[in-house]
Amino acid sequence: MANPGQSNATGLNGSKTVSPADCSDRFHEGIDNGEFTIQTEVSYVLAVIVNSITCPFTIFLNALTITAVIKRISLQSNPNILLACLATTDLLCGLVGQPTFILWKTFQLNGIHNNCMVRKIHNWVFALLSLQSVLHVSLVTGERLIAIKCSLRYVEMVNSKNIMAAVMISWVLGLFVQAGVIMSFDSAVSRYFGFLIAFVLTTCILFIISSYAVIFPEIIRHRKMIREQQQSGYEVELRRNGEDQKALRTTLFVAGTLLLSFTPMALTLLLKPKTGYDGIHDVLLPWARTAAMLNSLLNPLIYCWRQDPLRAFFFSILPCTNVPNA
């Protein structure tokens, strides 16, 4: 393990190593976490193993989800189009987020100098994709809210054109905020971008929670009204209401999984020591990041579990599940 005390020394080839002042990562030359050094190393190794195993599945399952929605006309409903957009964000987590995390922690474990550049790339990607996940789940929730509360104007308000516009706006907003954070790094302006990110995340989470508090009583009231009136087309209306409930439960599972996955990261940041990362905080932080990134693996599993056509498409792709006709 490299000795952090040698960070200002000059190497045999005359090149100067990077000092702690040049890299905000305390572990830029290896891991030295006092009495928690061994626990930190074990935590990093296990986190690298877990992300290395789950990364290919994250890529494969989200790519399948996107392909299914594109190829199967029966899956091209508005909720599924939004879920496919969310799957795109999750796919990027598997393609970029997890690999940069694995590379960063591997560099730290092996005491490789200048790993702070990899850390910066990972942090930027992680923050961008986390923001996009929350924004996309807000869009999915908003679609369900409009479907239940504004059913007469649903076709006018929710269509493929408006969905793509909303998704593009969310990406532009995320890229703008992250670009601002990079350009204003270590300046007073960066604080305002931090407040903006906190405001957007808080607003989205409050919107998601309040939307479901409004939607569930409404859909239960609607179902009860249909049964009491016994109106013509009762069976058709009841079946449509059941489909709305199923789509609603799917989005609820996605939103609940998102909140649970990002809770450890939120708590870790809130409980961050004022003097910087140290002790047990360094041991737990990789797992908070891992929990957030594993959300990208859980989402396609939820889609497959909740939707029969999507599950059938998944199984049709896997050769081992194809049963030859008798």
JSON list of N, CA and C in Angstrom, two decimals, residues 164-189:
[
{"chain": "A", "resi": 164, "resn": "MET", "atom": "N", "xyz": [-41.77, 12.71, -25.26]},
{"chain": "A", "resi": 164, "resn": "MET", "atom": "CA", "xyz": [-40.39, 12.94, -25.68]},
{"chain": "A", "resi": 164, "resn": "MET", "atom": "C", "xyz": [-39.92, 14.34, -25.31]},
{"chain": "A", "resi": 165, "resn": "ALA", "atom": "N", "xyz": [-40.82, 15.33, -25.38]},
{"chain": "A", "resi": 165, "resn": "ALA", "atom": "CA", "xyz": [-40.46, 16.69, -25.00]},
{"chain": "A", "resi": 165, "resn": "ALA", "atom": "C", "xyz": [-40.12, 16.76, -23.51]},
{"chain": "A", "resi": 166, "resn": "ALA", "atom": "N", "xyz": [-40.93, 16.09, -22.68]},
{"chain": "A", "resi": 166, "resn": "ALA", "atom": "CA", "xyz": [-40.68, 16.10, -21.23]},
{"chain": "A", "resi": 166, "resn": "ALA", "atom": "C", "xyz": [-39.37, 15.40, -20.90]},
{"chain": "A", "resi": 167, "resn": "VAL", "atom": "N", "xyz": [-39.09, 14.29, -21.58]},
{"chain": "A", "resi": 167, "resn": "VAL", "atom": "CA", "xyz": [-37.84, 13.56, -21.35]},
{"chain": "A", "resi": 167, "resn": "VAL", "atom": "C", "xyz": [-36.64, 14.40, -21.76]},
{"chain": "A", "resi": 168, "resn": "MET", "atom": "N", "xyz": [-36.74, 15.08, -22.90]},
{"chain": "A", "resi": 168, "resn": "MET", "atom": "CA", "xyz": [-35.64, 15.94, -23.36]},
{"chain": "A", "resi": 168, "resn": "MET", "atom": "C", "xyz": [-35.40, 17.08, -22.38]},
{"chain": "A", "resi": 169, "resn": "ILE", "atom": "N", "xyz": [-36.48, 17.67, -21.86]},
{"chain": "A", "resi": 169, "resn": "ILE", "atom": "CA", "xyz": [-36.33, 18.76, -20.89]},
{"chain": "A", "resi": 169, "resn": "ILE", "atom": "C", "xyz": [-35.60, 18.27, -19.63]},
{"chain": "A", "resi": 170, "resn": "SER", "atom": "N", "xyz": [-35.95, 17.05, -19.19]},
{"chain": "A", "resi": 170, "resn": "SER", "atom": "CA", "xyz": [-35.29, 16.51, -17.99]},
{"chain": "A", "resi": 170, "resn": "SER", "atom": "C", "xyz": [-33.81, 16.31, -18.23]},
{"chain": "A", "resi": 171, "resn": "TRP", "atom": "N", "xyz": [-33.42, 15.85, -19.41]},
{"chain": "A", "resi": 171, "resn": "TRP", "atom": "CA", "xyz": [-31.99, 15.66, -19.72]},
{"chain": "A", "resi": 171, "resn": "TRP", "atom": "C", "xyz": [-31.27, 17.00, -19.85]},
{"chain": "A", "resi": 172, "resn": "VAL", "atom": "N", "xyz": [-31.92, 17.97, -20.49]},
{"chain": "A", "resi": 172, "resn": "VAL", "atom": "CA", "xyz": [-31.31, 19.30, -20.62]},
{"chain": "A", "resi": 172, "resn": "VAL", "atom": "C", "xyz": [-31.10, 19.91, -19.25]},
{"chain": "A", "resi": 173, "resn": "LEU", "atom": "N", "xyz": [-32.10, 19.79, -18.37]},
{"chain": "A", "resi": 173, "resn": "LEU", "atom": "CA", "xyz": [-31.99, 20.32, -17.02]},
{"chain": "A", "resi": 173, "resn": "LEU", "atom": "C", "xyz": [-30.85, 19.65, -16.26]},
{"chain": "A", "resi": 174, "resn": "GLY", "atom": "N", "xyz": [-30.77, 18.30, -16.35]},
{"chain": "A", "resi": 174, "resn": "GLY", "atom": "CA", "xyz": [-29.71, 17.57, -15.66]},
{"chain": "A", "resi": 174, "resn": "GLY", "atom": "C", "xyz": [-28.33, 17.94, -16.16]},
{"chain": "A", "resi": 175, "resn": "LEU", "atom": "N", "xyz": [-28.17, 18.03, -17.49]},
{"chain": "A", "resi": 175, "resn": "LEU", "atom": "CA", "xyz": [-26.86, 18.37, -18.06]},
{"chain": "A", "resi": 175, "resn": "LEU", "atom": "C", "xyz": [-26.48, 19.81, -17.72]},
{"chain": "A", "resi": 176, "resn": "PHE", "atom": "N", "xyz": [-27.46, 20.71, -17.71]},
{"chain": "A", "resi": 176, "resn": "PHE", "atom": "CA", "xyz": [-27.19, 22.10, -17.35]},
{"chain": "A", "resi": 176, "resn": "PHE", "atom": "C", "xyz": [-26.69, 22.21, -15.92]},
{"chain": "A", "resi": 177, "resn": "VAL", "atom": "N", "xyz": [-27.37, 21.54, -15.02]},
{"chain": "A", "resi": 177, "resn": "VAL", "atom": "CA", "xyz": [-26.99, 21.60, -13.61]},
{"chain": "A", "resi": 177, "resn": "VAL", "atom": "C", "xyz": [-25.61, 21.00, -13.40]},
{"chain": "A", "resi": 178, "resn": "GLN", "atom": "N", "xyz": [-25.35, 19.83, -14.00]},
{"chain": "A", "resi": 178, "resn": "GLN", "atom": "CA", "xyz": [-24.05, 19.19, -13.81]},
{"chain": "A", "resi": 178, "resn": "GLN", "atom": "C", "xyz": [-22.93, 19.97, -14.48]},
{"chain": "A", "resi": 179, "resn": "ALA", "atom": "N", "xyz": [-23.21, 20.57, -15.62]},
{"chain": "A", "resi": 179, "resn": "ALA", "atom": "CA", "xyz": [-22.19, 21.41, -16.26]},
{"chain": "A", "resi": 179, "resn": "ALA", "atom": "C", "xyz": [-21.88, 22.62, -15.39]},
{"chain": "A", "resi": 180, "resn": "GLY", "atom": "N", "xyz": [-22.93, 23.18, -14.77]},
{"chain": "A", "resi": 180, "resn": "GLY", "atom": "CA", "xyz": [-22.71, 24.31, -13.87]},
{"chain": "A", "resi": 180, "resn": "GLY", "atom": "C", "xyz": [-21.87, 23.93, -12.67]},
{"chain": "A", "resi": 181, "resn": "VAL", "atom": "N", "xyz": [-22.10, 22.73, -12.15]},
{"chain": "A", "resi": 181, "resn": "VAL", "atom": "CA", "xyz": [-21.31, 22.26, -11.00]},
{"chain": "A", "resi": 181, "resn": "VAL", "atom": "C", "xyz": [-19.84, 22.13, -11.37]},
{"chain": "A", "resi": 182, "resn": "ILE", "atom": "N", "xyz": [-19.57, 21.61, -12.57]},
{"chain": "A", "resi": 182, "resn": "ILE", "atom": "CA", "xyz": [-18.17, 21.43, -12.99]},
{"chain": "A", "resi": 182, "resn": "ILE", "atom": "C", "xyz": [-17.49, 22.77, -13.23]},
{"chain": "A", "resi": 183, "resn": "MET", "atom": "N", "xyz": [-18.16, 23.67, -13.95]},
{"chain": "A", "resi": 183, "resn": "MET", "atom": "CA", "xyz": [-17.53, 24.95, -14.30]},
{"chain": "A", "resi": 183, "resn": "MET", "atom": "C", "xyz": [-17.36, 25.87, -13.10]},
{"chain": "A", "resi": 184, "resn": "SER", "atom": "N", "xyz": [-18.23, 25.70, -12.10]},
{"chain": "A", "resi": 184, "resn": "SER", "atom": "CA", "xyz": [-18.14, 26.57, -10.92]},
{"chain": "A", "resi": 184, "resn": "SER", "atom": "C", "xyz": [-17.51, 25.86, -9.73]},
{"chain": "A", "resi": 185, "resn": "PHE", "atom": "N", "xyz": [-16.77, 24.78, -10.00]},
{"chain": "A", "resi": 185, "resn": "PHE", "atom": "CA", "xyz": [-16.19, 23.98, -8.92]},
{"chain": "A", "resi": 185, "resn": "PHE", "atom": "C", "xyz": [-15.25, 24.84, -8.07]},
{"chain": "A", "resi": 186, "resn": "ASP", "atom": "N", "xyz": [-15.35, 24.66, -6.75]},
{"chain": "A", "resi": 186, "resn": "ASP", "atom": "CA", "xyz": [-14.52, 25.40, -5.79]},
{"chain": "A", "resi": 186, "resn": "ASP", "atom": "C", "xyz": [-14.76, 26.91, -5.83]},
{"chain": "A", "resi": 187, "resn": "SER", "atom": "N", "xyz": [-15.94, 27.32, -6.30]},
{"chain": "A", "resi": 187, "resn": "SER", "atom": "CA", "xyz": [-16.28, 28.74, -6.27]},
{"chain": "A", "resi": 187, "resn": "SER", "atom": "C", "xyz": [-17.60, 28.92, -5.53]},
{"chain": "A", "resi": 188, "resn": "ALA", "atom": "N", "xyz": [-17.92, 30.17, -5.23]},
{"chain": "A", "resi": 188, "resn": "ALA", "atom": "CA", "xyz": [-19.15, 30.44, -4.49]},
{"chain": "A", "resi": 188, "resn": "ALA", "atom": "C", "xyz": [-20.39, 30.06, -5.29]},
{"chain": "A", "resi": 189, "resn": "VAL", "atom": "N", "xyz": [-20.28, 30.09, -6.63]},
{"chain": "A", "resi": 189, "resn": "VAL", "atom": "CA", "xyz": [-21.44, 29.78, -7.49]},
{"chain": "A", "resi": 189, "resn": "VAL", "atom": "C", "xyz": [-21.86, 28.32, -7.34]}
]
